């Protein structure tokens, strides 16, 4: 079992309800989307083939129990669920960041899935798999990247249409697109509409230069 890996590094988790925690990131190569605001275009094709066991061994060198698989789009690779299971079996807490276009049902439920729903400004909103909203389980998270008011309205419509039982089990994050919408403005929209959602800042872009790799 092998995967094409772009990079493995130790940093601070910048997004989701895990923001601020030390985390090992396994960035896998390849993505089926081309979002307008993508900040990891280098992960489209750059990378080296690694056996699942070698990836786990590399993760172990950092001495950190929180691991996130990101990309690119990790679920493009057939053996990604095997890597997730291997890490979980070694008692790592595992997060999967996925763009929402691929079926998440093959992912071990012990893994916290952090799933994007692409909004209009991404240019890829038609690639969302709406069935994934019904495949979420306790501890999973949704993320909407918001670049303008149209994106916000799009996100609100989806949130309000979701099954209430599912919403009680997950965390919903609204993330202001860096340098596109002011966080304060997004907060004001959220508060006015009384949304039970979480403001999701990209902490790493405020700690380090926003275009810096490996952080």
PDB file of C-alpha atoms in Angstrom:
ATOM      1  CA  UNK A   1       0.000   0.000   0.000  1.00  0.00           C
ATOM      2  CA  UNK A   2       1.506   3.297  -1.111  1.00  0.00           C
ATOM      3  CA  UNK A   3       0.620   6.951  -1.450  1.00  0.00           C
ATOM      4  CA  UNK A   4       2.044   9.966  -3.263  1.00  0.00           C
ATOM      5  CA  UNK A   5       3.050  12.373  -0.500  1.00  0.00           C
ATOM      6  CA  UNK A   6       3.787  16.055  -1.039  1.00  0.00           C
ATOM      7  CA  UNK A   7       5.157  16.838   2.441  1.00  0.00           C
ATOM      8  CA  UNK A   8       5.024  15.806   6.090  1.00  0.00           C
ATOM      9  CA  UNK A   9       5.620  18.484   8.713  1.00  0.00           C
ATOM     10  CA  UNK A  10       4.949  19.475  12.324  1.00  0.00           C
ATOM     11  CA  UNK A  11       3.149  22.748  12.988  1.00  0.00           C
ATOM     12  CA  UNK A  12       0.220  24.380  14.752  1.00  0.00           C
ATOM     13  CA  UNK A  13      -3.255  23.455  13.586  1.00  0.00           C
ATOM     14  CA  UNK A  14      -4.569  26.643  11.992  1.00  0.00           C
ATOM     15  CA  UNK A  15      -8.204  25.785  11.306  1.00  0.00           C
ATOM     16  CA  UNK A  16     -11.277  23.960  12.652  1.00  0.00           C
ATOM     17  CA  UNK A  17     -12.128  23.435  16.322  1.00  0.00           C
ATOM     18  CA  UNK A  18      -8.587  22.024  16.731  1.00  0.00           C
ATOM     19  CA  UNK A  19      -7.002  25.407  15.947  1.00  0.00           C
ATOM     20  CA  UNK A  20      -3.985  26.222  18.085  1.00  0.00           C
ATOM     21  CA  UNK A  21      -2.999  22.610  18.823  1.00  0.00           C
ATOM     22  CA  UNK A  22       0.325  21.075  17.710  1.00  0.00           C
ATOM     23  CA  UNK A  23      -0.298  18.744  14.786  1.00  0.00           C
ATOM     24  CA  UNK A  24       1.575  16.602  12.256  1.00  0.00           C
ATOM     25  CA  UNK A  25       0.374  17.289   8.724  1.00  0.00           C
ATOM     26  CA  UNK A  26       0.565  14.674   5.990  1.00  0.00           C
ATOM     27  CA  UNK A  27      -0.083  16.512   2.740  1.00  0.00           C
ATOM     28  CA  UNK A  28      -0.998  14.133  -0.065  1.00  0.00           C
ATOM     29  CA  UNK A  29      -0.484  14.936  -3.743  1.00  0.00           C
ATOM     30  CA  UNK A  30      -3.277  15.531  -6.229  1.00  0.00           C
ATOM     31  CA  UNK A  31      -6.514  17.490  -6.380  1.00  0.00           C
ATOM     32  CA  UNK A  32      -9.562  17.221  -8.600  1.00  0.00           C
ATOM     33  CA  UNK A  33     -10.614  20.846  -8.009  1.00  0.00           C
ATOM     34  CA  UNK A  34      -9.049  24.180  -8.962  1.00  0.00           C
ATOM     35  CA  UNK A  35     -10.463  26.646  -6.446  1.00  0.00           C
ATOM     36  CA  UNK A  36      -9.851  30.302  -7.261  1.00  0.00           C
ATOM     37  CA  UNK A  37      -8.257  30.974  -3.871  1.00  0.00           C
ATOM     38  CA  UNK A  38      -6.169  27.779  -3.616  1.00  0.00           C
ATOM     39  CA  UNK A  39      -2.997  28.308  -1.557  1.00  0.00           C
ATOM     40  CA  UNK A  40      -1.489  24.847  -2.132  1.00  0.00           C
ATOM     41  CA  UNK A  41      -1.154  24.627  -5.913  1.00  0.00           C
ATOM     42  CA  UNK A  42       2.250  22.958  -5.370  1.00  0.00           C
ATOM     43  CA  UNK A  43       0.351  19.892  -4.129  1.00  0.00           C
ATOM     44  CA  UNK A  44      -1.382  19.326  -7.479  1.00  0.00           C
ATOM     45  CA  UNK A  45       1.396  17.055  -8.740  1.00  0.00           C
ATOM     46  CA  UNK A  46       4.578  17.392  -6.652  1.00  0.00           C
ATOM     47  CA  UNK A  47       5.407  14.490  -4.372  1.00  0.00           C
ATOM     48  CA  UNK A  48       7.125  11.166  -3.786  1.00  0.00           C
ATOM     49  CA  UNK A  49       5.717   7.643  -3.425  1.00  0.00           C
ATOM     50  CA  UNK A  50       5.794   6.348   0.165  1.00  0.00           C
ATOM     51  CA  UNK A  51       4.572   3.099   1.673  1.00  0.00           C
ATOM     52  CA  UNK A  52       1.881   3.482   4.329  1.00  0.00           C
ATOM     53  CA  UNK A  53       4.231   2.040   6.957  1.00  0.00           C
ATOM     54  CA  UNK A  54       6.923   4.578   6.065  1.00  0.00           C
ATOM     55  CA  UNK A  55       4.461   7.446   6.417  1.00  0.00           C
ATOM     56  CA  UNK A  56       3.478   6.175   9.866  1.00  0.00           C
ATOM     57  CA  UNK A  57       7.161   5.858  10.829  1.00  0.00           C
ATOM     58  CA  UNK A  58       7.814   9.462   9.742  1.00  0.00           C
ATOM     59  CA  UNK A  59       4.823  10.702  11.749  1.00  0.00           C
ATOM     60  CA  UNK A  60       6.167   8.897  14.823  1.00  0.00           C
ATOM     61  CA  UNK A  61       9.397  10.940  14.727  1.00  0.00           C
ATOM     62  CA  UNK A  62       7.540  14.140  15.696  1.00  0.00           C
ATOM     63  CA  UNK A  63       6.178  12.842  19.007  1.00  0.00           C
ATOM     64  CA  UNK A  64       2.765  14.433  18.454  1.00  0.00           C
ATOM     65  CA  UNK A  65      -0.520  12.535  18.826  1.00  0.00           C
ATOM     66  CA  UNK A  66      -2.674  14.750  16.561  1.00  0.00           C
ATOM     67  CA  UNK A  67      -2.318  14.046  12.818  1.00  0.00           C
ATOM     68  CA  UNK A  68      -4.117  15.611   9.875  1.00  0.00           C
ATOM     69  CA  UNK A  69      -4.264  14.245   6.347  1.00  0.00           C
ATOM     70  CA  UNK A  70      -4.672  17.092   3.902  1.00  0.00           C
ATOM     71  CA  UNK A  71      -3.912  17.916   0.283  1.00  0.00           C
ATOM     72  CA  UNK A  72      -4.694  18.411  -2.420  1.00  0.00           C
ATOM     73  CA  UNK A  73      -7.573  16.006  -1.968  1.00  0.00           C
ATOM     74  CA  UNK A  74      -6.578  12.960   0.103  1.00  0.00           C
ATOM     75  CA  UNK A  75      -9.523  10.823  -0.988  1.00  0.00           C
ATOM     76  CA  UNK A  76      -8.302  10.755  -4.591  1.00  0.00           C
ATOM     77  CA  UNK A  77      -5.783   8.121  -3.487  1.00  0.00           C
ATOM     78  CA  UNK A  78      -7.100   4.599  -2.983  1.00  0.00           C
ATOM     79  CA  UNK A  79      -4.920   3.823   0.026  1.00  0.00           C
ATOM     80  CA  UNK A  80      -5.766   6.944   2.052  1.00  0.00           C
ATOM     81  CA  UNK A  81      -8.335   5.070   4.211  1.00  0.00           C
ATOM     82  CA  UNK A  82      -5.629   2.457   4.921  1.00  0.00           C
ATOM     83  CA  UNK A  83      -3.258   5.149   6.184  1.00  0.00           C
ATOM     84  CA  UNK A  84      -6.005   6.632   8.348  1.00  0.00           C
ATOM     85  CA  UNK A  85      -6.762   3.217   9.859  1.00  0.00           C
ATOM     86  CA  UNK A  86      -3.055   2.504  10.454  1.00  0.00           C
ATOM     87  CA  UNK A  87      -2.647   5.769  12.370  1.00  0.00           C
ATOM     88  CA  UNK A  88      -5.827   5.224  14.378  1.00  0.00           C
ATOM     89  CA  UNK A  89      -4.687   1.730  15.316  1.00  0.00           C
ATOM     90  CA  UNK A  90      -1.561   3.292  16.810  1.00  0.00           C
ATOM     91  CA  UNK A  91      -3.798   5.539  18.937  1.00  0.00           C
ATOM     92  CA  UNK A  92      -3.237   8.745  16.999  1.00  0.00           C
ATOM     93  CA  UNK A  93      -6.068  11.259  16.865  1.00  0.00           C
ATOM     94  CA  UNK A  94      -6.624  11.633  13.137  1.00  0.00           C
ATOM     95  CA  UNK A  95      -8.238  14.431  11.148  1.00  0.00           C
ATOM     96  CA  UNK A  96      -9.045  14.298   7.447  1.00  0.00           C
ATOM     97  CA  UNK A  97      -9.398  17.551   5.516  1.00  0.00           C
ATOM     98  CA  UNK A  98     -11.417  16.889   2.373  1.00  0.00           C
ATOM     99  CA  UNK A  99     -12.905  19.143  -0.294  1.00  0.00           C
ATOM    100  CA  UNK A 100     -16.377  17.600  -0.205  1.00  0.00           C
ATOM    101  CA  UNK A 101     -16.412  16.273  -3.755  1.00  0.00           C
ATOM    102  CA  UNK A 102     -15.523  12.663  -2.876  1.00  0.00           C
ATOM    103  CA  UNK A 103     -17.586  10.078  -1.007  1.00  0.00           C
ATOM    104  CA  UNK A 104     -16.474  10.149   2.645  1.00  0.00           C
ATOM    105  CA  UNK A 105     -18.270   6.938   3.646  1.00  0.00           C
ATOM    106  CA  UNK A 106     -15.134   4.777   3.236  1.00  0.00           C
ATOM    107  CA  UNK A 107     -13.341   6.708   5.993  1.00  0.00           C
ATOM    108  CA  UNK A 108     -13.092   5.120   9.441  1.00  0.00           C
ATOM    109  CA  UNK A 109     -15.612   6.789  11.789  1.00  0.00           C
ATOM    110  CA  UNK A 110     -12.897   7.143  14.420  1.00  0.00           C
ATOM    111  CA  UNK A 111     -11.380   9.803  12.154  1.00  0.00           C
ATOM    112  CA  UNK A 112     -12.746  13.360  12.385  1.00  0.00           C
ATOM    113  CA  UNK A 113     -13.645  14.446   8.869  1.00  0.00           C
ATOM    114  CA  UNK A 114     -13.301  18.185   8.226  1.00  0.00           C
ATOM    115  CA  UNK A 115     -15.232  18.656   5.014  1.00  0.00           C
ATOM    116  CA  UNK A 116     -15.414  21.720   2.801  1.00  0.00           C
ATOM    117  CA  UNK A 117     -18.585  22.815   1.084  1.00  0.00           C
ATOM    118  CA  UNK A 118     -17.404  24.894  -1.852  1.00  0.00           C
ATOM    119  CA  UNK A 119     -19.099  28.275  -2.250  1.00  0.00           C
ATOM    120  CA  UNK A 120     -19.572  30.208  -5.539  1.00  0.00           C
ATOM    121  CA  UNK A 121     -16.370  32.271  -5.298  1.00  0.00           C
ATOM    122  CA  UNK A 122     -14.342  29.049  -5.434  1.00  0.00           C
ATOM    123  CA  UNK A 123     -15.629  28.371  -8.941  1.00  0.00           C
ATOM    124  CA  UNK A 124     -16.195  24.756  -7.905  1.00  0.00           C
ATOM    125  CA  UNK A 125     -19.527  24.789  -6.085  1.00  0.00           C
ATOM    126  CA  UNK A 126     -21.048  22.421  -8.648  1.00  0.00           C
ATOM    127  CA  UNK A 127     -18.529  19.745  -7.613  1.00  0.00           C
ATOM    128  CA  UNK A 128     -19.941  19.397  -4.084  1.00  0.00           C
ATOM    129  CA  UNK A 129     -21.356  15.941  -3.345  1.00  0.00           C
ATOM    130  CA  UNK A 130     -24.604  16.788  -1.502  1.00  0.00           C
ATOM    131  CA  UNK A 131     -24.916  13.208  -0.231  1.00  0.00           C
ATOM    132  CA  UNK A 132     -21.848  13.817   1.948  1.00  0.00           C
ATOM    133  CA  UNK A 133     -23.979  16.046   4.173  1.00  0.00           C
ATOM    134  CA  UNK A 134     -25.837  12.866   5.174  1.00  0.00           C
ATOM    135  CA  UNK A 135     -22.629  10.871   5.680  1.00  0.00           C
ATOM    136  CA  UNK A 136     -21.259  13.062   8.465  1.00  0.00           C
ATOM    137  CA  UNK A 137     -21.037  11.577  11.947  1.00  0.00           C
ATOM    138  CA  UNK A 138     -20.436  12.738  15.512  1.00  0.00           C
ATOM    139  CA  UNK A 139     -17.271  14.817  15.784  1.00  0.00           C
ATOM    140  CA  UNK A 140     -17.049  15.705  12.087  1.00  0.00           C
ATOM    141  CA  UNK A 141     -16.890  19.304  10.890  1.00  0.00           C
ATOM    142  CA  UNK A 142     -18.049  21.395   7.938  1.00  0.00           C
ATOM    143  CA  UNK A 143     -16.116  24.353   6.574  1.00  0.00           C
ATOM    144  CA  UNK A 144     -17.387  27.088   4.277  1.00  0.00           C
ATOM    145  CA  UNK A 145     -14.763  29.503   2.889  1.00  0.00           C
ATOM    146  CA  UNK A 146     -16.493  32.872   2.587  1.00  0.00           C
ATOM    147  CA  UNK A 147     -15.128  35.491   0.164  1.00  0.00           C
ATOM    148  CA  UNK A 148     -18.204  37.716  -0.210  1.00  0.00           C
ATOM    149  CA  UNK A 149     -21.860  38.137   0.664  1.00  0.00           C
ATOM    150  CA  UNK A 150     -22.944  35.726  -2.100  1.00  0.00           C
ATOM    151  CA  UNK A 151     -20.814  32.982  -0.530  1.00  0.00           C
ATOM    152  CA  UNK A 152     -22.301  33.746   2.862  1.00  0.00           C
ATOM    153  CA  UNK A 153     -25.884  33.501   1.580  1.00  0.00           C
ATOM    154  CA  UNK A 154     -25.011  30.237  -0.186  1.00  0.00           C
ATOM    155  CA  UNK A 155     -23.623  28.803   3.068  1.00  0.00           C
ATOM    156  CA  UNK A 156     -26.592  29.955   5.144  1.00  0.00           C
ATOM    157  CA  UNK A 157     -29.052  28.312   2.753  1.00  0.00           C
ATOM    158  CA  UNK A 158     -27.224  24.988   3.027  1.00  0.00           C
ATOM    159  CA  UNK A 159     -26.878  25.193   6.815  1.00  0.00           C
ATOM    160  CA  UNK A 160     -30.564  25.959   7.276  1.00  0.00           C
ATOM    161  CA  UNK A 161     -31.581  23.102   4.977  1.00  0.00           C
ATOM    162  CA  UNK A 162     -29.513  20.495   6.831  1.00  0.00           C
ATOM    163  CA  UNK A 163     -31.004  17.851   9.093  1.00  0.00           C
ATOM    164  CA  UNK A 164     -31.170  19.232  12.636  1.00  0.00           C
ATOM    165  CA  UNK A 165     -30.028  15.930  14.148  1.00  0.00           C
ATOM    166  CA  UNK A 166     -26.830  16.014  12.066  1.00  0.00           C
ATOM    167  CA  UNK A 167     -26.144  19.656  12.944  1.00  0.00           C
ATOM    168  CA  UNK A 168     -26.221  18.753  16.642  1.00  0.00           C
ATOM    169  CA  UNK A 169     -23.466  16.165  16.090  1.00  0.00           C
ATOM    170  CA  UNK A 170     -20.972  18.308  14.140  1.00  0.00           C
ATOM    171  CA  UNK A 171     -19.176  21.654  14.192  1.00  0.00           C
ATOM    172  CA  UNK A 172     -19.891  24.133  11.392  1.00  0.00           C
ATOM    173  CA  UNK A 173     -17.106  26.597  10.548  1.00  0.00           C
ATOM    174  CA  UNK A 174     -17.317  29.779   8.499  1.00  0.00           C
ATOM    175  CA  UNK A 175     -13.878  30.828   7.322  1.00  0.00           C
ATOM    176  CA  UNK A 176     -13.206  34.335   5.951  1.00  0.00           C
ATOM    177  CA  UNK A 177     -11.188  33.995   2.754  1.00  0.00           C
ATOM    178  CA  UNK A 178      -7.807  35.563   3.514  1.00  0.00           C
ATOM    179  CA  UNK A 179      -7.619  39.154   2.158  1.00  0.00           C
ATOM    180  CA  UNK A 180     -11.109  38.883   0.614  1.00  0.00           C
ATOM    181  CA  UNK A 181     -13.550  39.561   3.445  1.00  0.00           C
ATOM    182  CA  UNK A 182     -12.845  41.126   6.825  1.00  0.00           C
ATOM    183  CA  UNK A 183     -13.363  38.740   9.761  1.00  0.00           C
ATOM    184  CA  UNK A 184     -15.288  41.448  11.618  1.00  0.00           C
ATOM    185  CA  UNK A 185     -17.731  41.772   8.714  1.00  0.00           C
ATOM    186  CA  UNK A 186     -18.335  38.029   8.650  1.00  0.00           C
ATOM    187  CA  UNK A 187     -18.862  38.064  12.421  1.00  0.00           C
ATOM    188  CA  UNK A 188     -21.478  40.786  12.061  1.00  0.00           C
ATOM    189  CA  UNK A 189     -23.378  38.745   9.455  1.00  0.00           C
ATOM    190  CA  UNK A 190     -23.267  35.659  11.675  1.00  0.00           C
ATOM    191  CA  UNK A 191     -24.478  37.516  14.754  1.00  0.00           C
ATOM    192  CA  UNK A 192     -27.271  39.298  12.905  1.00  0.00           C
ATOM    193  CA  UNK A 193     -28.557  35.969  11.564  1.00  0.00           C
ATOM    194  CA  UNK A 194     -28.095  34.219  14.927  1.00  0.00           C
ATOM    195  CA  UNK A 195     -26.210  31.349  13.337  1.00  0.00           C
ATOM    196  CA  UNK A 196     -24.969  28.606  15.641  1.00  0.00           C
ATOM    197  CA  UNK A 197     -21.658  28.315  13.810  1.00  0.00           C
ATOM    198  CA  UNK A 198     -17.983  28.919  14.536  1.00  0.00           C
ATOM    199  CA  UNK A 199     -15.720  31.642  13.086  1.00  0.00           C
ATOM    200  CA  UNK A 200     -12.776  29.749  11.611  1.00  0.00           C
ATOM    201  CA  UNK A 201      -9.636  31.862  11.240  1.00  0.00           C
ATOM    202  CA  UNK A 202      -6.549  30.553   9.453  1.00  0.00           C
ATOM    203  CA  UNK A 203      -4.226  31.083  12.416  1.00  0.00           C
ATOM    204  CA  UNK A 204      -1.104  29.926  10.567  1.00  0.00           C
ATOM    205  CA  UNK A 205      -1.471  32.815   8.099  1.00  0.00           C
ATOM    206  CA  UNK A 206      -1.339  35.297  10.961  1.00  0.00           C
ATOM    207  CA  UNK A 207       1.571  33.602  12.746  1.00  0.00           C
ATOM    208  CA  UNK A 208       3.767  33.040   9.663  1.00  0.00           C
ATOM    209  CA  UNK A 209       3.846  34.625   6.186  1.00  0.00           C
ATOM    210  CA  UNK A 210       0.619  33.519   4.427  1.00  0.00           C
ATOM    211  CA  UNK A 211       2.499  31.944   1.502  1.00  0.00           C
ATOM    212  CA  UNK A 212       5.041  30.074   3.629  1.00  0.00           C
ATOM    213  CA  UNK A 213       5.133  26.280   3.141  1.00  0.00           C
ATOM    214  CA  UNK A 214       5.462  23.679   5.871  1.00  0.00           C
ATOM    215  CA  UNK A 215       3.701  25.674   8.600  1.00  0.00           C
TER     216      UNK A 215
END
